[in-house]
Short mmCIF file of C-alpha atoms and ligand atoms in Angstrom, two decimals:
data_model
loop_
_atom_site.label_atom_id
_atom_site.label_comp_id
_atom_site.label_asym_id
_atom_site.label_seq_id
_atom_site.Cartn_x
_atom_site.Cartn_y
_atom_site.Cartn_z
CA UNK O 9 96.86 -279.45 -21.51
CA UNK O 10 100.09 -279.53 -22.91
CA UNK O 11 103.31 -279.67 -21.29
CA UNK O 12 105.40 -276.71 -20.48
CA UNK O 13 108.84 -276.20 -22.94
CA UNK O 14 110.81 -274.92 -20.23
CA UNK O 15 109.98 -276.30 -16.89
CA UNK O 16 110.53 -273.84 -13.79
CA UNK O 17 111.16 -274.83 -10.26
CA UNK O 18 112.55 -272.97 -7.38
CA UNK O 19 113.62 -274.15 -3.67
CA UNK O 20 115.60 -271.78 -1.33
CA UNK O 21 116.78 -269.20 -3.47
CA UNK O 22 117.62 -271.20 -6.50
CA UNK O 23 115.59 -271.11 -9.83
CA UNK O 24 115.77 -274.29 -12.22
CA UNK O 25 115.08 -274.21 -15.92
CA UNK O 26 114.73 -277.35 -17.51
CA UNK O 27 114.46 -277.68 -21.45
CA UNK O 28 111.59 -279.99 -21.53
CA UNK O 29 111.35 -281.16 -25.57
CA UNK O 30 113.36 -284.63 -24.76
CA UNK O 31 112.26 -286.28 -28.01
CA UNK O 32 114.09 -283.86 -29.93
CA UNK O 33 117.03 -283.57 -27.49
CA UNK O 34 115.44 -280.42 -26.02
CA UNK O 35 116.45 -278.56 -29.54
CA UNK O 36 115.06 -274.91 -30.17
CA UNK O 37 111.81 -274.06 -31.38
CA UNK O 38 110.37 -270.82 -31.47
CA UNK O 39 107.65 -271.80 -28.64
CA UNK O 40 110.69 -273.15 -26.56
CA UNK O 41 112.90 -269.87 -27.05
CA UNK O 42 109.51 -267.95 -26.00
CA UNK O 43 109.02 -269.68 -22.67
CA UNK O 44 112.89 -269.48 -22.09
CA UNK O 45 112.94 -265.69 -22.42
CA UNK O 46 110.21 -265.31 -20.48
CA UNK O 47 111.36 -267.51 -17.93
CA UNK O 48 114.72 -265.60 -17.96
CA UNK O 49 113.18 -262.69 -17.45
CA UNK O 50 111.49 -263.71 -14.35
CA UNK O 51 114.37 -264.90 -12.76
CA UNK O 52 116.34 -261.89 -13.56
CA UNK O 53 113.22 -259.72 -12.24
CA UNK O 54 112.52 -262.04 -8.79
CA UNK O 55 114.46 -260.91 -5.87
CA UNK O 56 114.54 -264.73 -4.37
CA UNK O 57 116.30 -265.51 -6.94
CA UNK O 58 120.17 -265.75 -6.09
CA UNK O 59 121.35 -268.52 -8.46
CA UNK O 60 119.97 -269.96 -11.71
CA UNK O 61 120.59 -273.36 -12.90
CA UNK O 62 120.16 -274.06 -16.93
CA UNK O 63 120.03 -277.98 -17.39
CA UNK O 64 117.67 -280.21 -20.25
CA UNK O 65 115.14 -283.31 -20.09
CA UNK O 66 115.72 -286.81 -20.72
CA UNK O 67 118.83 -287.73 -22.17
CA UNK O 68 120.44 -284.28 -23.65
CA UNK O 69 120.57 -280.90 -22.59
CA UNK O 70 119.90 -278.95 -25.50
CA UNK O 71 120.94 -279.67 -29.57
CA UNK O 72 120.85 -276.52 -30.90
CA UNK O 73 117.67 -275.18 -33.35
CA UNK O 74 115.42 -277.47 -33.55
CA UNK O 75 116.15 -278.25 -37.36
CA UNK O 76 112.45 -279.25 -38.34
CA UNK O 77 110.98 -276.51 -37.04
CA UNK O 78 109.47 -273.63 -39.43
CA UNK O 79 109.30 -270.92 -37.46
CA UNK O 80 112.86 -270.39 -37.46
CA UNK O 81 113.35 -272.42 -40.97
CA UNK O 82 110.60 -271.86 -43.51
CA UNK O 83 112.13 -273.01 -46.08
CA UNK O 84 114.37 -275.72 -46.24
CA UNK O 85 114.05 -277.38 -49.64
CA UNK O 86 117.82 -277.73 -51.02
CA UNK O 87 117.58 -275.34 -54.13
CA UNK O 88 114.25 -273.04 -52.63
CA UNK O 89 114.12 -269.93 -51.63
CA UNK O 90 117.28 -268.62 -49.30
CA UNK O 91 116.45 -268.90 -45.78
CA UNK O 92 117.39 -265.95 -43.45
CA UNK O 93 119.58 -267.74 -40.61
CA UNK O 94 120.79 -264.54 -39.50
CA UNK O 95 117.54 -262.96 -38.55
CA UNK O 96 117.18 -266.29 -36.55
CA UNK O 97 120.08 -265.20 -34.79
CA UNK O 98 119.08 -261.94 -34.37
CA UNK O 99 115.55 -262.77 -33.29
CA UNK O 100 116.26 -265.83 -31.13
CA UNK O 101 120.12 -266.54 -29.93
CA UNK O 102 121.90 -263.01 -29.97
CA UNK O 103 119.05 -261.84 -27.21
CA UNK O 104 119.20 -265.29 -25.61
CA UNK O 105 123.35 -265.09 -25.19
CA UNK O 106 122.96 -261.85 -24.05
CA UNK O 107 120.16 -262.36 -21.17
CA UNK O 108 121.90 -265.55 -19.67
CA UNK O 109 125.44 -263.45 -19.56
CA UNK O 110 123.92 -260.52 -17.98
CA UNK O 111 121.66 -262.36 -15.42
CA UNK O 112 121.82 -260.70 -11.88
CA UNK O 113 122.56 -263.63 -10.50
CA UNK O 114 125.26 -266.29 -10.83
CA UNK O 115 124.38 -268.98 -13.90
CA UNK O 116 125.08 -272.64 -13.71
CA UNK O 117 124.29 -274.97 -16.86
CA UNK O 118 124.25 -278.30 -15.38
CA UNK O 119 125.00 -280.44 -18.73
CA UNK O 120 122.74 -283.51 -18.11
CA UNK O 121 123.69 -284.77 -22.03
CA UNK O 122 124.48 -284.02 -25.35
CA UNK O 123 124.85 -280.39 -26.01
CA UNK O 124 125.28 -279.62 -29.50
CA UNK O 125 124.98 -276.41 -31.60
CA UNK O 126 123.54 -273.47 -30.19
CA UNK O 127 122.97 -275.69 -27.19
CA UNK O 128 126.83 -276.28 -26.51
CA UNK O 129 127.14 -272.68 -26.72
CA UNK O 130 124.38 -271.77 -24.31
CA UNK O 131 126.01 -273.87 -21.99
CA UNK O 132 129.39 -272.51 -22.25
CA UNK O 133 127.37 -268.90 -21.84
CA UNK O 134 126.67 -269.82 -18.37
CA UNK O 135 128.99 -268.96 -15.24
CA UNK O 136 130.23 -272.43 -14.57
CA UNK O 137 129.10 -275.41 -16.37
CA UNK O 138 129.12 -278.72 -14.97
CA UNK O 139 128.35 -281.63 -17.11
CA UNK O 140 127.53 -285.03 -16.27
CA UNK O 141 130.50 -288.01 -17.23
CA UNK O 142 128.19 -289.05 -20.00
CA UNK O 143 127.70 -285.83 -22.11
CA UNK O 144 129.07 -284.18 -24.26
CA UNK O 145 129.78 -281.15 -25.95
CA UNK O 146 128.93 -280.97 -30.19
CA UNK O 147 130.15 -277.92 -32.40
CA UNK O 148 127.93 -279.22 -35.06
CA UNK O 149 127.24 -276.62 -37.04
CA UNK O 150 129.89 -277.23 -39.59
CA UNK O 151 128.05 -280.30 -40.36
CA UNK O 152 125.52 -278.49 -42.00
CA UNK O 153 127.03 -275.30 -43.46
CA UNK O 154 126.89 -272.83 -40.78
CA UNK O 155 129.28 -271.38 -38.34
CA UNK O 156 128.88 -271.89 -34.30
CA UNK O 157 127.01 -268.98 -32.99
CA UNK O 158 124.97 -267.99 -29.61
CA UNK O 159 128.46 -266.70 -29.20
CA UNK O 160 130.48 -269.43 -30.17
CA UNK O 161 133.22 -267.93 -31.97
CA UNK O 162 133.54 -265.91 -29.13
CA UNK O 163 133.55 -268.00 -26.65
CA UNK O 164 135.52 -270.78 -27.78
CA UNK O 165 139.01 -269.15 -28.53
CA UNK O 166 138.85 -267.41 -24.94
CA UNK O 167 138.20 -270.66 -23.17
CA UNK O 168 140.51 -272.80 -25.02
CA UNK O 169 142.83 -271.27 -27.28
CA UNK O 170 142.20 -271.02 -31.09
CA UNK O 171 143.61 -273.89 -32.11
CA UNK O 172 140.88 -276.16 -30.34
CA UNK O 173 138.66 -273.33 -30.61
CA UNK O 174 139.52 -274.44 -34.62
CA UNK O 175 139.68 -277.66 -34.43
CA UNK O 176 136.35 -278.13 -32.75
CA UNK O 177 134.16 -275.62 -34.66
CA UNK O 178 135.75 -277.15 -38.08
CA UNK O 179 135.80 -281.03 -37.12
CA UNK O 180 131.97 -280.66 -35.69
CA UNK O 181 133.27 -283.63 -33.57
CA UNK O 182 131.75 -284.99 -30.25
CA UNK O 183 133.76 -284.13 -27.27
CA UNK O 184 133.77 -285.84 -24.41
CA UNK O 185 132.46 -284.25 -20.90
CA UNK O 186 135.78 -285.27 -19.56
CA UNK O 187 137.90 -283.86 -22.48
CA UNK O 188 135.65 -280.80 -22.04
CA UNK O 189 137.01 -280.43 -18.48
CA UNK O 190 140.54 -281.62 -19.30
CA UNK O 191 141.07 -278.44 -22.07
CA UNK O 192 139.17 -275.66 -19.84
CA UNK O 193 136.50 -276.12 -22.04
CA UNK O 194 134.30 -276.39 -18.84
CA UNK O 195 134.59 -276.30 -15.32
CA UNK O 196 134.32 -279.89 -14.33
CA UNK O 197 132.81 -283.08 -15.09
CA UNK O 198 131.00 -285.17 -12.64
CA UNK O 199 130.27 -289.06 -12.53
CA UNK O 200 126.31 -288.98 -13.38
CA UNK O 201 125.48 -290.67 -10.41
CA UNK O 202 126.44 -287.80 -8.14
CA UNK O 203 125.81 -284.97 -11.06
CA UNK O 204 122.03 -283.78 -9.36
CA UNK O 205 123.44 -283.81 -5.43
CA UNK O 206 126.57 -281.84 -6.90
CA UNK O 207 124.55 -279.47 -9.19
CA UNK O 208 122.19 -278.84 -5.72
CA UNK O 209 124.98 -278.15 -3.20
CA UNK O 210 126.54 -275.69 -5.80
CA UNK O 211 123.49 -274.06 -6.78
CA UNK O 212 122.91 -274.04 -2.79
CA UNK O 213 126.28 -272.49 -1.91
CA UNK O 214 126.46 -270.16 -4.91
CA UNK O 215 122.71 -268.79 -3.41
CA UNK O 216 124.16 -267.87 0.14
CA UNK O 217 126.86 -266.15 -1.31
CA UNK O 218 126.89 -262.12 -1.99
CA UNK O 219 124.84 -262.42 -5.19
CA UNK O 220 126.26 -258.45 -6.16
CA UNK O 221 129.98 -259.08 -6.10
CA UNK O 222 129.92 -262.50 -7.92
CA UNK O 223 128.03 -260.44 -10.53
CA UNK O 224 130.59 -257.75 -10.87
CA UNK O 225 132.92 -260.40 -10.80
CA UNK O 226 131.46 -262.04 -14.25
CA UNK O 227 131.08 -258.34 -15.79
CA UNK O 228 134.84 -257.37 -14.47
CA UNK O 229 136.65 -260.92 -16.51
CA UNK O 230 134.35 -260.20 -19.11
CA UNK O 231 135.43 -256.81 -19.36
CA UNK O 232 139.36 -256.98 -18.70
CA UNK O 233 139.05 -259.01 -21.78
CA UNK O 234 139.26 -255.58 -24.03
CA UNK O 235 141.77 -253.76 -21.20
CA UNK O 236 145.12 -253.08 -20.43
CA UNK O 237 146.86 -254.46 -17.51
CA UNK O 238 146.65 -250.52 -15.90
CA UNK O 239 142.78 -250.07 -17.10
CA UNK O 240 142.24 -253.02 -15.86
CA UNK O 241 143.22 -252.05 -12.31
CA UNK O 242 141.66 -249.09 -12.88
CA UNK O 243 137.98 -250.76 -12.96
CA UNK O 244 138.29 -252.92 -10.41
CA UNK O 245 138.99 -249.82 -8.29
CA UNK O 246 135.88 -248.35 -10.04
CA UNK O 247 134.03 -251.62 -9.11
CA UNK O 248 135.55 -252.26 -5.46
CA UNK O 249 134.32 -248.66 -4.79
CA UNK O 250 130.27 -249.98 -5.65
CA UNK O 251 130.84 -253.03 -3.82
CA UNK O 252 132.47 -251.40 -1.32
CA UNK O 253 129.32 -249.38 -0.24
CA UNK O 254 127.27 -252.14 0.00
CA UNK O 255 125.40 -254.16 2.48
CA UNK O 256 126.91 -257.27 1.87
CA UNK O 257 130.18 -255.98 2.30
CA UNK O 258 129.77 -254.48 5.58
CA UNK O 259 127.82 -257.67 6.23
CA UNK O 260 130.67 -260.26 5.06
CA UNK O 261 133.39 -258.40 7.17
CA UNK O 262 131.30 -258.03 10.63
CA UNK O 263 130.64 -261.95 10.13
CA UNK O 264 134.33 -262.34 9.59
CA UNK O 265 134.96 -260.40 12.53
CA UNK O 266 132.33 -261.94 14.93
CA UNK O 267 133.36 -265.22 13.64
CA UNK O 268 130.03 -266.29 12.12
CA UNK O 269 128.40 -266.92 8.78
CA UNK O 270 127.34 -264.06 6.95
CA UNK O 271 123.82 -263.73 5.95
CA UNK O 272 124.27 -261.87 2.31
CA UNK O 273 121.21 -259.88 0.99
CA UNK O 274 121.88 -257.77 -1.74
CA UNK O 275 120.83 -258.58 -5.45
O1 T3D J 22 117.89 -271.40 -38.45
C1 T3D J 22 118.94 -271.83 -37.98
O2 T3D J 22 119.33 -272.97 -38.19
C2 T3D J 22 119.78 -270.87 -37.13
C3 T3D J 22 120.18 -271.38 -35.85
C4 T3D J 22 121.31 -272.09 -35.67
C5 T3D J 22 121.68 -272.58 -34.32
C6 T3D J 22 122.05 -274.04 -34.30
O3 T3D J 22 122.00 -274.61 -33.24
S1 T3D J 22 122.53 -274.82 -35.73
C7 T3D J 22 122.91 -276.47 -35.15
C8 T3D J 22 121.68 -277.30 -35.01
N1 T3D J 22 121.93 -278.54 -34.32
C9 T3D J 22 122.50 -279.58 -34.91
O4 T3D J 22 122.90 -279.55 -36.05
C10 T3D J 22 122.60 -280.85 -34.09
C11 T3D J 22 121.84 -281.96 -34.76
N2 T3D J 22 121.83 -283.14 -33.94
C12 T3D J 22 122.87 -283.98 -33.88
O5 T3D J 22 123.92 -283.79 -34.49
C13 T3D J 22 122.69 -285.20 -33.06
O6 T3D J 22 121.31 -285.42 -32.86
C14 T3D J 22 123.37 -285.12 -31.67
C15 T3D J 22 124.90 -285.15 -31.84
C16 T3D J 22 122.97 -283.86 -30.91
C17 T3D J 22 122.96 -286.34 -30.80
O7 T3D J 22 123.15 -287.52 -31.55
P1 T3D J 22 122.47 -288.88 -31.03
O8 T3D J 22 122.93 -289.96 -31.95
O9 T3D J 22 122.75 -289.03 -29.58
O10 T3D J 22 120.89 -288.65 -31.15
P2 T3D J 22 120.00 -288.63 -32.49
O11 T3D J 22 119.47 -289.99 -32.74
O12 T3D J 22 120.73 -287.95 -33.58
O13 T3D J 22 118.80 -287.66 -32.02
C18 T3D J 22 117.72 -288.11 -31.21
C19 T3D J 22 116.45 -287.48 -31.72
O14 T3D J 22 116.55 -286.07 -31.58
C20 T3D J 22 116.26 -287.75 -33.21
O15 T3D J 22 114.85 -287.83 -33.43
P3 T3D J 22 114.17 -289.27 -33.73
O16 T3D J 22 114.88 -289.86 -34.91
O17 T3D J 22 114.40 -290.06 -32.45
O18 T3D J 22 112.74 -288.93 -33.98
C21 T3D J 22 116.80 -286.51 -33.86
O19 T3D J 22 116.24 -286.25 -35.12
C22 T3D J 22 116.36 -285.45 -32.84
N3 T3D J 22 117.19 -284.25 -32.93
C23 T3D J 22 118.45 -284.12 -32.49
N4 T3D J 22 118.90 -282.91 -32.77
C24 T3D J 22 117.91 -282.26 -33.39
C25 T3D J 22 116.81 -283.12 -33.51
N5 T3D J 22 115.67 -282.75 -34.09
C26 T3D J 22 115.60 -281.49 -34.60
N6 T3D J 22 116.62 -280.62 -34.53
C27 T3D J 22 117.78 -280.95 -33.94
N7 T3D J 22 118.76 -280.05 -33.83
#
């Protein structure tokens, strides 16, 4: 039988998806982005599910489209016939970006390796991204005539300004895990011996926590992105007011209260 492309495990609330095409640096075929939507979905759909973690086989996390692979490029002959990169996107990355930014739960990409391409980019989709002292973070699309997407040029300028935002998508250069964390590219970057145990205890905490509000949290930076100071205000009243009437809530200020840890519920 052959081996799974995405490989799913779960302990205690917390679902892991591992890219599982090491050979190829866990790169993107059409098979792999069909077993990683689906196994999206299911996390997004399972109610034990309070955090997802997003990390790769082997010795990389994830290098982008797999560039050999003819579902997604039938025709690469230099001179053939055009092939249609943006219905790639559309098909395959757009829906991919999308799903990991709007999971229900909090999203970790634990950055085992090299991340390059559409692979950096997933990464950088996730909540917090932790990468391992050894990776590293590739905008390589430059290198061979295209421009970083699975929100790339979206991404990058928010997290770090446009002129590395620039620099990195023109350059196509490696970047250090640690120069990653030194320019806010990512969160932090952890010596590899320690990277699983820190990668468990934050997946750990981040399940016990109230799964709704650190949601809403996500959707409300996202959003204030496109607001005024005042709007912004404005929706977190509009947000505070959901939260407000939920369990957790009531639940995280009794357990304040009674001195005690609260014991969150709501998805
Ligand atoms: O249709 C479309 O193209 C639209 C979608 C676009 C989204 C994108 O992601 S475009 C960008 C695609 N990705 C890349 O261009 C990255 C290509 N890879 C690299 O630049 C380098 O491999 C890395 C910087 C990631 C790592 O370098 P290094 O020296 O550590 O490893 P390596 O020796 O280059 O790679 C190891 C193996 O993985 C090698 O196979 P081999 O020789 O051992 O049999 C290499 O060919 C394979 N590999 C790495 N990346 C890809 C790949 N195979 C297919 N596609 C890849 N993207």
């Amino acid at each position: 039988m052959e081996e799974p492309l995405v490989l799913v495990s779960h302990d205690a609330g917390v679902r892991t998806l591992k890219l599982n095409r090491a050979k190829a640096l866990n790169s993107f075929t059409g098979a792999m982005h069909g077993e990683l939507a689906a196994a999206l979905e299911a996390a997004a759909n399972d109610r034990d599910v309070r955090c997802l973690v997003l990390t790769g086989s082997g010795r990389g996390f994830c290098a982008g489209q797999d560039l050999a692979d003819p579902v997604v490029a039938p025709n690469l002959e230099p001179g053939g016939a055009p092939t249609d990169v943006g219905a790639a996107i559309e098909r395959y990355y757009k829906p991919l970006a999308l799903r990991v930014r709007s999971m229900p739960v909090p999203v970790v990409a634990a950055v085992n390796g090299v991340a390059a391409g559409a692979g950096a980019n997933l990464a950088l989709c996730c909540d917090i991204v932790v990468a391992a002292r050894s990776a590293s973070f590739v905008q390589a699309f430059a290198k061979i005539g295209l421009i970083p997407d699975c929100g790339g040029t979206w991404l990058l300028p928010r997290l770090v300004g446009r002129a590395q935002a620039l620099a990195l998508s023109l350059l196509g250069d490696k970047l250090a895990a640690e120069d990653a964390e030194r320019i806010g590219l990512i969160w932090k970057c952890v010596d590899d011996a320690v990277f699983e145990s820190e990668i468990r205890v934050l997946a750990a905490r981040l399940a016990s926590m109230p799964t709704r509000a650190l949601v809403t949290a996500r959707a409300a930076i996202d959003a204030s992105q496109g607001l005024d100071f005042a709007a912004a205000l404005s929706h977190e009243a509009d947000l505070q007011r959901v939260l407000g009437a939920s369990y957790d809530y009531l639940e995280g200020v009794a357990a304040f209260m009674a001195k005690r840890p609260a014991i969150f519920s709501d998805r």
